[in-house]
Amino acid sequence: MSTVTALLDRPAGAAARRGALLRSPARLAPLVLLAVVTLVLAFPGVFATHSPAATDVAAALRPPGAEHWLGTDQLGRDVWSRLVHGTRLSLLIAVGATLIGVGGGALLGLVAGCGGRRVDFVLMRVVDVLLGFPELLLALVVVAVLGGGTVNVAIAIGIAGVPHYARLVRGQARLVLRSEYVEAARVLGVPAWRSVLRHVLPNVGGPLVVLASIGLGSAIISGSGLSLLGLGPVPPEADWGSMVADGKDFLQTAWWISISPGLAVSVVVVCTTLIGRSLQLRAVR
């Protein structure tokens, strides 16, 4: 009787969990913050109060106030306006890198998982070697080959993330290919490429989205780190990493120059990570 009752209550319990998800401030807050960041990315001119490139030496290193909400930097540029306009470059680098990593990793993982043993062995040994290097170090090596700049930084971070996505896709592909319904389809003469499209890809998509949402935060950190080293966007373009670099020599006298973009990086990374972890927990359940 208790088993029957539990089965009857299962839909209600699922609905209750969805309602709790919508009412939970801890889970709604990251979504709301990312929605605001998306609006800032799409319409920076609406949120900025000054031109991000306008200099005023007489107003250099002013603390936060009514005229300059987050103060000014060493050249008299408005930190808030640069932070707003820098959102676009910072997130475009991270999103572009994530797409490159997901695309390259999915292709590599599918070839390894659906290919023969020799192909799988060779590709996975290459992936294992790449996984032995920290992502930022691997991205630095790629930047050293390609050169600096916004596009090259995104490519470098994306290439550094390929091994993680490849390993996930390869594992999921092999798991699906060993399932009974795929074996039955093979016996019935269904071509291998059709099984990959109809069975492997749909089952790989969910875990890949979860990992990509978590990896987006890592891409933001890596992009900011490379910009901090002077390898990112070329001045006068600004992103959060280059803003931190601009203020690192003024931390004692004008802390707001570096602290503001640093907090922006931290908030967005925490939000994307929390959303990714929530998706991961829902996938497990």
PDB file of C-alpha atoms in Angstrom:
ATOM      1  CA  MET A   1       0.000   0.000   0.000  1.00  0.00           C
ATOM      2  CA  SER A   2       2.815   2.397   0.867  1.00  0.00           C
ATOM      3  CA  THR A   3       4.484   1.684  -2.485  1.00  0.00           C
ATOM      4  CA  VAL A   4       1.293   2.488  -4.366  1.00  0.00           C
ATOM      5  CA  THR A   5       0.864   5.691  -2.394  1.00  0.00           C
ATOM      6  CA  ALA A   6       4.435   6.713  -3.161  1.00  0.00           C
ATOM      7  CA  LEU A   7       3.871   6.114  -6.869  1.00  0.00           C
ATOM      8  CA  LEU A   8       0.673   8.146  -6.836  1.00  0.00           C
ATOM      9  CA  ASP A   9       2.387  10.998  -4.991  1.00  0.00           C
ATOM     10  CA  ARG A  10       5.374  11.111  -7.328  1.00  0.00           C
ATOM     11  CA  PRO A  11       3.928  13.644  -9.848  1.00  0.00           C
ATOM     12  CA  ALA A  12       2.796  15.869  -6.998  1.00  0.00           C
ATOM     13  CA  GLY A  13       6.245  15.615  -5.470  1.00  0.00           C
ATOM     14  CA  ALA A  14       7.875  16.582  -8.770  1.00  0.00           C
ATOM     15  CA  ALA A  15       5.538  19.563  -9.097  1.00  0.00           C
ATOM     16  CA  ALA A  16       6.352  20.566  -5.539  1.00  0.00           C
ATOM     17  CA  ARG A  17      10.070  20.434  -6.300  1.00  0.00           C
ATOM     18  CA  ARG A  18       9.584  22.629  -9.378  1.00  0.00           C
ATOM     19  CA  GLY A  19       7.595  25.092  -7.294  1.00  0.00           C
ATOM     20  CA  ALA A  20      10.296  25.100  -4.629  1.00  0.00           C
ATOM     21  CA  LEU A  21      12.870  25.772  -7.342  1.00  0.00           C
ATOM     22  CA  LEU A  22      10.963  28.834  -8.529  1.00  0.00           C
ATOM     23  CA  ARG A  23      10.464  30.108  -4.981  1.00  0.00           C
ATOM     24  CA  SER A  24      14.029  29.514  -3.794  1.00  0.00           C
ATOM     25  CA  PRO A  25      15.957  32.809  -3.649  1.00  0.00           C
ATOM     26  CA  ALA A  26      19.266  30.949  -3.721  1.00  0.00           C
ATOM     27  CA  ARG A  27      18.379  29.437  -7.104  1.00  0.00           C
ATOM     28  CA  LEU A  28      16.539  32.418  -8.548  1.00  0.00           C
ATOM     29  CA  ALA A  29      19.236  34.963  -7.685  1.00  0.00           C
ATOM     30  CA  PRO A  30      21.839  33.635 -10.194  1.00  0.00           C
ATOM     31  CA  LEU A  31      19.253  33.631 -12.981  1.00  0.00           C
ATOM     32  CA  VAL A  32      18.170  37.191 -12.198  1.00  0.00           C
ATOM     33  CA  LEU A  33      21.768  38.427 -12.003  1.00  0.00           C
ATOM     34  CA  LEU A  34      22.695  36.783 -15.293  1.00  0.00           C
ATOM     35  CA  ALA A  35      19.600  38.285 -16.898  1.00  0.00           C
ATOM     36  CA  VAL A  36      20.764  41.734 -15.776  1.00  0.00           C
ATOM     37  CA  VAL A  37      24.275  41.059 -17.077  1.00  0.00           C
ATOM     38  CA  THR A  38      22.777  40.002 -20.419  1.00  0.00           C
ATOM     39  CA  LEU A  39      20.893  43.299 -20.637  1.00  0.00           C
ATOM     40  CA  VAL A  40      24.103  45.194 -19.869  1.00  0.00           C
ATOM     41  CA  LEU A  41      25.886  43.205 -22.581  1.00  0.00           C
ATOM     42  CA  ALA A  42      23.180  43.912 -25.137  1.00  0.00           C
ATOM     43  CA  PHE A  43      22.606  47.601 -24.313  1.00  0.00           C
ATOM     44  CA  PRO A  44      25.766  49.042 -22.723  1.00  0.00           C
ATOM     45  CA  GLY A  45      24.922  52.583 -23.803  1.00  0.00           C
ATOM     46  CA  VAL A  46      21.760  52.515 -21.699  1.00  0.00           C
ATOM     47  CA  PHE A  47      23.614  51.669 -18.492  1.00  0.00           C
ATOM     48  CA  ALA A  48      26.863  53.622 -18.980  1.00  0.00           C
ATOM     49  CA  THR A  49      26.997  57.204 -17.670  1.00  0.00           C
ATOM     50  CA  HIS A  50      30.119  58.338 -19.577  1.00  0.00           C
ATOM     51  CA  SER A  51      32.139  57.406 -22.618  1.00  0.00           C
ATOM     52  CA  PRO A  52      34.416  54.495 -21.668  1.00  0.00           C
ATOM     53  CA  ALA A  53      37.366  55.965 -23.612  1.00  0.00           C
ATOM     54  CA  ALA A  54      36.973  59.635 -22.578  1.00  0.00           C
ATOM     55  CA  THR A  55      39.962  60.790 -20.521  1.00  0.00           C
ATOM     56  CA  ASP A  56      40.125  63.669 -18.039  1.00  0.00           C
ATOM     57  CA  VAL A  57      43.486  63.954 -16.339  1.00  0.00           C
ATOM     58  CA  ALA A  58      42.128  66.566 -13.917  1.00  0.00           C
ATOM     59  CA  ALA A  59      39.624  63.972 -12.642  1.00  0.00           C
ATOM     60  CA  ALA A  60      42.122  61.114 -12.362  1.00  0.00           C
ATOM     61  CA  LEU A  61      41.866  58.684  -9.415  1.00  0.00           C
ATOM     62  CA  ARG A  62      38.687  60.194  -8.006  1.00  0.00           C
ATOM     63  CA  PRO A  63      36.919  57.932  -5.497  1.00  0.00           C
ATOM     64  CA  PRO A  64      33.356  56.688  -6.072  1.00  0.00           C
ATOM     65  CA  GLY A  65      30.798  59.470  -5.882  1.00  0.00           C
ATOM     66  CA  ALA A  66      27.676  60.958  -7.404  1.00  0.00           C
ATOM     67  CA  GLU A  67      29.353  61.923 -10.682  1.00  0.00           C
ATOM     68  CA  HIS A  68      31.450  58.776 -11.050  1.00  0.00           C
ATOM     69  CA  TRP A  69      29.655  55.878  -9.366  1.00  0.00           C
ATOM     70  CA  LEU A  70      32.748  53.645  -9.205  1.00  0.00           C
ATOM     71  CA  GLY A  71      35.347  56.415  -9.356  1.00  0.00           C
ATOM     72  CA  THR A  72      37.881  57.086 -12.099  1.00  0.00           C
ATOM     73  CA  ASP A  73      41.148  55.454 -13.134  1.00  0.00           C
ATOM     74  CA  GLN A  74      44.622  56.927 -13.578  1.00  0.00           C
ATOM     75  CA  LEU A  75      43.581  58.570 -16.860  1.00  0.00           C
ATOM     76  CA  GLY A  76      40.362  60.008 -15.501  1.00  0.00           C
ATOM     77  CA  ARG A  77      38.155  57.465 -17.287  1.00  0.00           C
ATOM     78  CA  ASP A  78      34.880  56.506 -15.632  1.00  0.00           C
ATOM     79  CA  VAL A  79      35.297  53.029 -14.099  1.00  0.00           C
ATOM     80  CA  TRP A  80      31.569  52.239 -14.134  1.00  0.00           C
ATOM     81  CA  SER A  81      31.261  52.994 -17.856  1.00  0.00           C
ATOM     82  CA  ARG A  82      34.352  50.932 -18.654  1.00  0.00           C
ATOM     83  CA  LEU A  83      32.967  48.093 -16.539  1.00  0.00           C
ATOM     84  CA  VAL A  84      29.664  48.199 -18.438  1.00  0.00           C
ATOM     85  CA  HIS A  85      31.269  48.285 -21.881  1.00  0.00           C
ATOM     86  CA  GLY A  86      33.862  45.695 -20.837  1.00  0.00           C
ATOM     87  CA  THR A  87      31.067  43.224 -20.079  1.00  0.00           C
ATOM     88  CA  ARG A  88      30.540  42.582 -23.774  1.00  0.00           C
ATOM     89  CA  LEU A  89      34.148  41.661 -24.548  1.00  0.00           C
ATOM     90  CA  SER A  90      34.580  39.600 -21.390  1.00  0.00           C
ATOM     91  CA  LEU A  91      31.480  37.506 -21.973  1.00  0.00           C
ATOM     92  CA  LEU A  92      31.906  37.234 -25.742  1.00  0.00           C
ATOM     93  CA  ILE A  93      35.387  35.809 -25.189  1.00  0.00           C
ATOM     94  CA  ALA A  94      34.018  33.328 -22.644  1.00  0.00           C
ATOM     95  CA  VAL A  95      30.998  32.298 -24.741  1.00  0.00           C
ATOM     96  CA  GLY A  96      33.096  32.000 -27.907  1.00  0.00           C
ATOM     97  CA  ALA A  97      35.676  29.895 -26.091  1.00  0.00           C
ATOM     98  CA  THR A  98      32.956  27.651 -24.649  1.00  0.00           C
ATOM     99  CA  LEU A  99      31.399  27.114 -28.086  1.00  0.00           C
ATOM    100  CA  ILE A 100      34.795  26.240 -29.557  1.00  0.00           C
ATOM    101  CA  GLY A 101      35.495  23.841 -26.699  1.00  0.00           C
ATOM    102  CA  VAL A 102      32.068  22.195 -26.940  1.00  0.00           C
ATOM    103  CA  GLY A 103      32.214  21.873 -30.735  1.00  0.00           C
ATOM    104  CA  GLY A 104      35.757  20.537 -30.857  1.00  0.00           C
ATOM    105  CA  GLY A 105      35.270  18.295 -27.849  1.00  0.00           C
ATOM    106  CA  ALA A 106      31.989  16.865 -29.165  1.00  0.00           C
ATOM    107  CA  LEU A 107      33.557  16.057 -32.531  1.00  0.00           C
ATOM    108  CA  LEU A 108      36.654  14.513 -30.991  1.00  0.00           C
ATOM    109  CA  GLY A 109      34.613  12.555 -28.444  1.00  0.00           C
ATOM    110  CA  LEU A 110      32.217  11.211 -31.057  1.00  0.00           C
ATOM    111  CA  VAL A 111      35.072  10.055 -33.292  1.00  0.00           C
ATOM    112  CA  ALA A 112      36.776   8.360 -30.344  1.00  0.00           C
ATOM    113  CA  GLY A 113      33.593   6.826 -28.959  1.00  0.00           C
ATOM    114  CA  CYS A 114      32.127   5.654 -32.252  1.00  0.00           C
ATOM    115  CA  GLY A 115      35.384   4.731 -33.995  1.00  0.00           C
ATOM    116  CA  GLY A 116      37.376   1.590 -33.628  1.00  0.00           C
ATOM    117  CA  ARG A 117      39.609   0.640 -30.722  1.00  0.00           C
ATOM    118  CA  ARG A 118      42.764   1.985 -32.334  1.00  0.00           C
ATOM    119  CA  VAL A 119      41.175   5.366 -33.075  1.00  0.00           C
ATOM    120  CA  ASP A 120      39.809   5.517 -29.543  1.00  0.00           C
ATOM    121  CA  PHE A 121      43.170   4.586 -28.020  1.00  0.00           C
ATOM    122  CA  VAL A 122      45.162   7.182 -29.980  1.00  0.00           C
ATOM    123  CA  LEU A 123      42.713  10.035 -29.447  1.00  0.00           C
ATOM    124  CA  MET A 124      42.248   9.343 -25.737  1.00  0.00           C
ATOM    125  CA  ARG A 125      45.988   9.238 -25.141  1.00  0.00           C
ATOM    126  CA  VAL A 126      46.232  12.677 -26.756  1.00  0.00           C
ATOM    127  CA  VAL A 127      43.375  13.867 -24.537  1.00  0.00           C
ATOM    128  CA  ASP A 128      45.089  12.436 -21.440  1.00  0.00           C
ATOM    129  CA  VAL A 129      48.278  14.329 -22.271  1.00  0.00           C
ATOM    130  CA  LEU A 130      46.365  17.588 -22.720  1.00  0.00           C
ATOM    131  CA  LEU A 131      44.467  17.040 -19.471  1.00  0.00           C
ATOM    132  CA  GLY A 132      47.820  16.868 -17.695  1.00  0.00           C
ATOM    133  CA  PHE A 133      48.262  20.615 -18.249  1.00  0.00           C
ATOM    134  CA  PRO A 134      46.260  23.292 -16.411  1.00  0.00           C
ATOM    135  CA  GLU A 135      43.785  25.013 -18.754  1.00  0.00           C
ATOM    136  CA  LEU A 136      45.347  28.446 -18.329  1.00  0.00           C
ATOM    137  CA  LEU A 137      48.842  27.107 -19.054  1.00  0.00           C
ATOM    138  CA  LEU A 138      47.598  25.300 -22.163  1.00  0.00           C
ATOM    139  CA  ALA A 139      45.824  28.484 -23.281  1.00  0.00           C
ATOM    140  CA  LEU A 140      49.057  30.428 -22.784  1.00  0.00           C
ATOM    141  CA  VAL A 141      50.879  27.983 -25.060  1.00  0.00           C
ATOM    142  CA  VAL A 142      48.233  28.421 -27.764  1.00  0.00           C
ATOM    143  CA  VAL A 143      48.350  32.232 -27.409  1.00  0.00           C
ATOM    144  CA  ALA A 144      52.137  32.074 -27.736  1.00  0.00           C
ATOM    145  CA  VAL A 145      51.620  30.379 -31.108  1.00  0.00           C
ATOM    146  CA  LEU A 146      48.672  32.424 -32.377  1.00  0.00           C
ATOM    147  CA  GLY A 147      49.461  35.771 -30.759  1.00  0.00           C
ATOM    148  CA  GLY A 148      47.339  37.972 -28.514  1.00  0.00           C
ATOM    149  CA  GLY A 149      44.033  39.666 -29.227  1.00  0.00           C
ATOM    150  CA  THR A 150      40.365  39.057 -28.518  1.00  0.00           C
ATOM    151  CA  VAL A 151      39.766  36.346 -31.140  1.00  0.00           C
ATOM    152  CA  ASN A 152      43.002  34.481 -30.440  1.00  0.00           C
ATOM    153  CA  VAL A 153      42.331  34.468 -26.701  1.00  0.00           C
ATOM    154  CA  ALA A 154      38.885  32.947 -27.288  1.00  0.00           C
ATOM    155  CA  ILE A 155      40.393  30.305 -29.589  1.00  0.00           C
ATOM    156  CA  ALA A 156      43.136  29.509 -27.084  1.00  0.00           C
ATOM    157  CA  ILE A 157      40.729  29.061 -24.174  1.00  0.00           C
ATOM    158  CA  GLY A 158      38.412  26.994 -26.362  1.00  0.00           C
ATOM    159  CA  ILE A 159      41.223  24.655 -27.433  1.00  0.00           C
ATOM    160  CA  ALA A 160      42.284  24.280 -23.800  1.00  0.00           C
ATOM    161  CA  GLY A 161      38.747  23.184 -22.908  1.00  0.00           C
ATOM    162  CA  VAL A 162      38.383  20.629 -25.722  1.00  0.00           C
ATOM    163  CA  PRO A 163      39.824  17.654 -23.741  1.00  0.00           C
ATOM    164  CA  HIS A 164      37.233  17.976 -20.959  1.00  0.00           C
ATOM    165  CA  TYR A 165      34.285  17.957 -23.356  1.00  0.00           C
ATOM    166  CA  ALA A 166      35.853  15.216 -25.483  1.00  0.00           C
ATOM    167  CA  ARG A 167      36.188  12.898 -22.514  1.00  0.00           C
ATOM    168  CA  LEU A 168      32.569  13.427 -21.493  1.00  0.00           C
ATOM    169  CA  VAL A 169      31.189  12.892 -25.002  1.00  0.00           C
ATOM    170  CA  ARG A 170      33.340   9.824 -25.577  1.00  0.00           C
ATOM    171  CA  GLY A 171      32.104   8.212 -22.347  1.00  0.00           C
ATOM    172  CA  GLN A 172      28.455   8.967 -23.095  1.00  0.00           C
ATOM    173  CA  ALA A 173      28.790   7.753 -26.689  1.00  0.00           C
ATOM    174  CA  ARG A 174      30.300   4.428 -25.670  1.00  0.00           C
ATOM    175  CA  LEU A 175      27.612   3.980 -23.019  1.00  0.00           C
ATOM    176  CA  VAL A 176      24.810   4.560 -25.522  1.00  0.00           C
ATOM    177  CA  LEU A 177      26.387   2.381 -28.201  1.00  0.00           C
ATOM    178  CA  ARG A 178      26.472  -0.540 -25.743  1.00  0.00           C
ATOM    179  CA  SER A 179      22.765  -0.172 -24.916  1.00  0.00           C
ATOM    180  CA  GLU A 180      20.253  -2.807 -25.990  1.00  0.00           C
ATOM    181  CA  TYR A 181      18.193  -0.637 -28.328  1.00  0.00           C
ATOM    182  CA  VAL A 182      21.273   0.404 -30.304  1.00  0.00           C
ATOM    183  CA  GLU A 183      22.357  -3.232 -30.552  1.00  0.00           C
ATOM    184  CA  ALA A 184      18.871  -4.109 -31.788  1.00  0.00           C
ATOM    185  CA  ALA A 185      19.016  -1.341 -34.379  1.00  0.00           C
ATOM    186  CA  ARG A 186      22.386  -2.618 -35.581  1.00  0.00           C
ATOM    187  CA  VAL A 187      20.993  -6.146 -35.950  1.00  0.00           C
ATOM    188  CA  LEU A 188      18.089  -4.756 -37.987  1.00  0.00           C
ATOM    189  CA  GLY A 189      20.563  -3.167 -40.384  1.00  0.00           C
ATOM    190  CA  VAL A 190      20.297   0.470 -39.292  1.00  0.00           C
ATOM    191  CA  PRO A 191      23.413   2.356 -40.527  1.00  0.00           C
ATOM    192  CA  ALA A 192      25.923   3.425 -37.873  1.00  0.00           C
ATOM    193  CA  TRP A 193      25.648   7.101 -38.788  1.00  0.00           C
ATOM    194  CA  ARG A 194      21.888   7.019 -38.231  1.00  0.00           C
ATOM    195  CA  SER A 195      22.350   5.482 -34.778  1.00  0.00           C
ATOM    196  CA  VAL A 196      24.788   8.254 -33.944  1.00  0.00           C
ATOM    197  CA  LEU A 197      22.321  10.950 -35.023  1.00  0.00           C
ATOM    198  CA  ARG A 198      19.196   9.403 -33.490  1.00  0.00           C
ATOM    199  CA  HIS A 199      20.560   7.819 -30.334  1.00  0.00           C
ATOM    200  CA  VAL A 200      24.023   9.075 -29.408  1.00  0.00           C
ATOM    201  CA  LEU A 201      23.668  12.819 -29.988  1.00  0.00           C
ATOM    202  CA  PRO A 202      20.378  13.255 -28.046  1.00  0.00           C
ATOM    203  CA  ASN A 203      21.843  11.424 -25.038  1.00  0.00           C
ATOM    204  CA  VAL A 204      25.089  13.394 -25.180  1.00  0.00           C
ATOM    205  CA  GLY A 205      23.388  16.806 -25.434  1.00  0.00           C
ATOM    206  CA  GLY A 206      22.108  17.012 -21.846  1.00  0.00           C
ATOM    207  CA  PRO A 207      25.385  16.300 -20.010  1.00  0.00           C
ATOM    208  CA  LEU A 208      27.233  18.494 -22.506  1.00  0.00           C
ATOM    209  CA  VAL A 209      25.006  21.486 -21.725  1.00  0.00           C
ATOM    210  CA  VAL A 210      25.550  20.977 -18.000  1.00  0.00           C
ATOM    211  CA  LEU A 211      29.331  20.826 -18.372  1.00  0.00           C
ATOM    212  CA  ALA A 212      29.310  23.842 -20.711  1.00  0.00           C
ATOM    213  CA  SER A 213      27.375  25.953 -18.190  1.00  0.00           C
ATOM    214  CA  ILE A 214      29.972  25.127 -15.551  1.00  0.00           C
ATOM    215  CA  GLY A 215      32.843  25.591 -18.006  1.00  0.00           C
ATOM    216  CA  LEU A 216      31.591  29.066 -18.917  1.00  0.00           C
ATOM    217  CA  GLY A 217      32.734  30.301 -15.517  1.00  0.00           C
ATOM    218  CA  SER A 218      36.183  28.807 -16.042  1.00  0.00           C
ATOM    219  CA  ALA A 219      36.364  30.481 -19.453  1.00  0.00           C
ATOM    220  CA  ILE A 220      35.582  33.864 -17.888  1.00  0.00           C
ATOM    221  CA  ILE A 221      38.383  33.391 -15.363  1.00  0.00           C
ATOM    222  CA  SER A 222      40.852  32.249 -18.030  1.00  0.00           C
ATOM    223  CA  GLY A 223      39.954  35.143 -20.321  1.00  0.00           C
ATOM    224  CA  SER A 224      40.371  37.645 -17.507  1.00  0.00           C
ATOM    225  CA  GLY A 225      43.668  36.033 -16.554  1.00  0.00           C
ATOM    226  CA  LEU A 226      45.069  36.306 -20.062  1.00  0.00           C
ATOM    227  CA  SER A 227      43.894  39.923 -20.298  1.00  0.00           C
ATOM    228  CA  LEU A 228      45.551  40.599 -16.947  1.00  0.00           C
ATOM    229  CA  LEU A 229      48.812  39.425 -18.522  1.00  0.00           C
ATOM    230  CA  GLY A 230      48.302  41.849 -21.414  1.00  0.00           C
ATOM    231  CA  LEU A 231      47.328  39.200 -23.981  1.00  0.00           C
ATOM    232  CA  GLY A 232      43.660  40.148 -24.363  1.00  0.00           C
ATOM    233  CA  PRO A 233      41.877  43.015 -26.150  1.00  0.00           C
ATOM    234  CA  VAL A 234      44.079  45.793 -27.471  1.00  0.00           C
ATOM    235  CA  PRO A 235      43.655  49.239 -25.800  1.00  0.00           C
ATOM    236  CA  PRO A 236      41.556  51.364 -25.786  1.00  0.00           C
ATOM    237  CA  GLU A 237      39.154  48.387 -25.778  1.00  0.00           C
ATOM    238  CA  ALA A 238      38.561  47.175 -22.264  1.00  0.00           C
ATOM    239  CA  ASP A 239      37.466  43.961 -20.635  1.00  0.00           C
ATOM    240  CA  TRP A 240      37.384  43.041 -16.968  1.00  0.00           C
ATOM    241  CA  GLY A 241      40.831  41.456 -16.960  1.00  0.00           C
ATOM    242  CA  SER A 242      42.546  44.461 -18.537  1.00  0.00           C
ATOM    243  CA  MET A 243      40.749  46.747 -16.047  1.00  0.00           C
ATOM    244  CA  VAL A 244      42.193  44.723 -13.175  1.00  0.00           C
ATOM    245  CA  ALA A 245      45.622  45.081 -14.798  1.00  0.00           C
ATOM    246  CA  ASP A 246      45.156  48.860 -15.117  1.00  0.00           C
ATOM    247  CA  GLY A 247      44.553  49.231 -11.401  1.00  0.00           C
ATOM    248  CA  LYS A 248      47.048  46.758  -9.956  1.00  0.00           C
ATOM    249  CA  ASP A 249      49.611  49.520  -9.338  1.00  0.00           C
ATOM    250  CA  PHE A 250      47.058  51.678  -7.499  1.00  0.00           C
ATOM    251  CA  LEU A 251      45.570  49.187  -5.042  1.00  0.00           C
ATOM    252  CA  GLN A 252      46.557  51.257  -1.996  1.00  0.00           C
ATOM    253  CA  THR A 253      45.492  54.652  -3.319  1.00  0.00           C
ATOM    254  CA  ALA A 254      42.684  53.779  -5.783  1.00  0.00           C
ATOM    255  CA  TRP A 255      41.463  50.301  -4.924  1.00  0.00           C
ATOM    256  CA  TRP A 256      38.184  50.755  -6.840  1.00  0.00           C
ATOM    257  CA  ILE A 257      39.900  50.484 -10.235  1.00  0.00           C
ATOM    258  CA  SER A 258      40.701  46.778  -9.782  1.00  0.00           C
ATOM    259  CA  ILE A 259      38.142  45.765  -7.164  1.00  0.00           C
ATOM    260  CA  SER A 260      35.111  46.632  -9.322  1.00  0.00           C
ATOM    261  CA  PRO A 261      35.965  44.374 -12.323  1.00  0.00           C
ATOM    262  CA  GLY A 262      37.276  41.731  -9.932  1.00  0.00           C
ATOM    263  CA  LEU A 263      33.907  41.611  -8.174  1.00  0.00           C
ATOM    264  CA  ALA A 264      32.123  41.487 -11.533  1.00  0.00           C
ATOM    265  CA  VAL A 265      34.178  38.436 -12.552  1.00  0.00           C
ATOM    266  CA  SER A 266      33.499  36.751  -9.206  1.00  0.00           C
ATOM    267  CA  VAL A 267      29.738  37.359  -9.302  1.00  0.00           C
ATOM    268  CA  VAL A 268      29.262  36.120 -12.876  1.00  0.00           C
ATOM    269  CA  VAL A 269      31.461  33.048 -12.312  1.00  0.00           C
ATOM    270  CA  VAL A 270      29.579  32.129  -9.124  1.00  0.00           C
ATOM    271  CA  CYS A 271      26.219  32.566 -10.892  1.00  0.00           C
ATOM    272  CA  THR A 272      27.157  30.407 -13.887  1.00  0.00           C
ATOM    273  CA  THR A 273      28.636  27.749 -11.614  1.00  0.00           C
ATOM    274  CA  LEU A 274      25.529  27.633  -9.404  1.00  0.00           C
ATOM    275  CA  ILE A 275      23.284  27.294 -12.445  1.00  0.00           C
ATOM    276  CA  GLY A 276      25.497  24.535 -13.818  1.00  0.00           C
ATOM    277  CA  ARG A 277      25.475  22.671 -10.502  1.00  0.00           C
ATOM    278  CA  SER A 278      21.678  22.969 -10.288  1.00  0.00           C
ATOM    279  CA  LEU A 279      21.355  21.518 -13.791  1.00  0.00           C
ATOM    280  CA  GLN A 280      23.753  18.754 -12.815  1.00  0.00           C
ATOM    281  CA  LEU A 281      21.716  17.833  -9.736  1.00  0.00           C
ATOM    282  CA  ARG A 282      18.480  17.817 -11.728  1.00  0.00           C
ATOM    283  CA  ALA A 283      20.079  15.566 -14.351  1.00  0.00           C
ATOM    284  CA  VAL A 284      21.199  13.124 -11.644  1.00  0.00           C
ATOM    285  CA  ARG A 285      17.714  13.001 -10.128  1.00  0.00           C
TER     286      ARG A 285
END
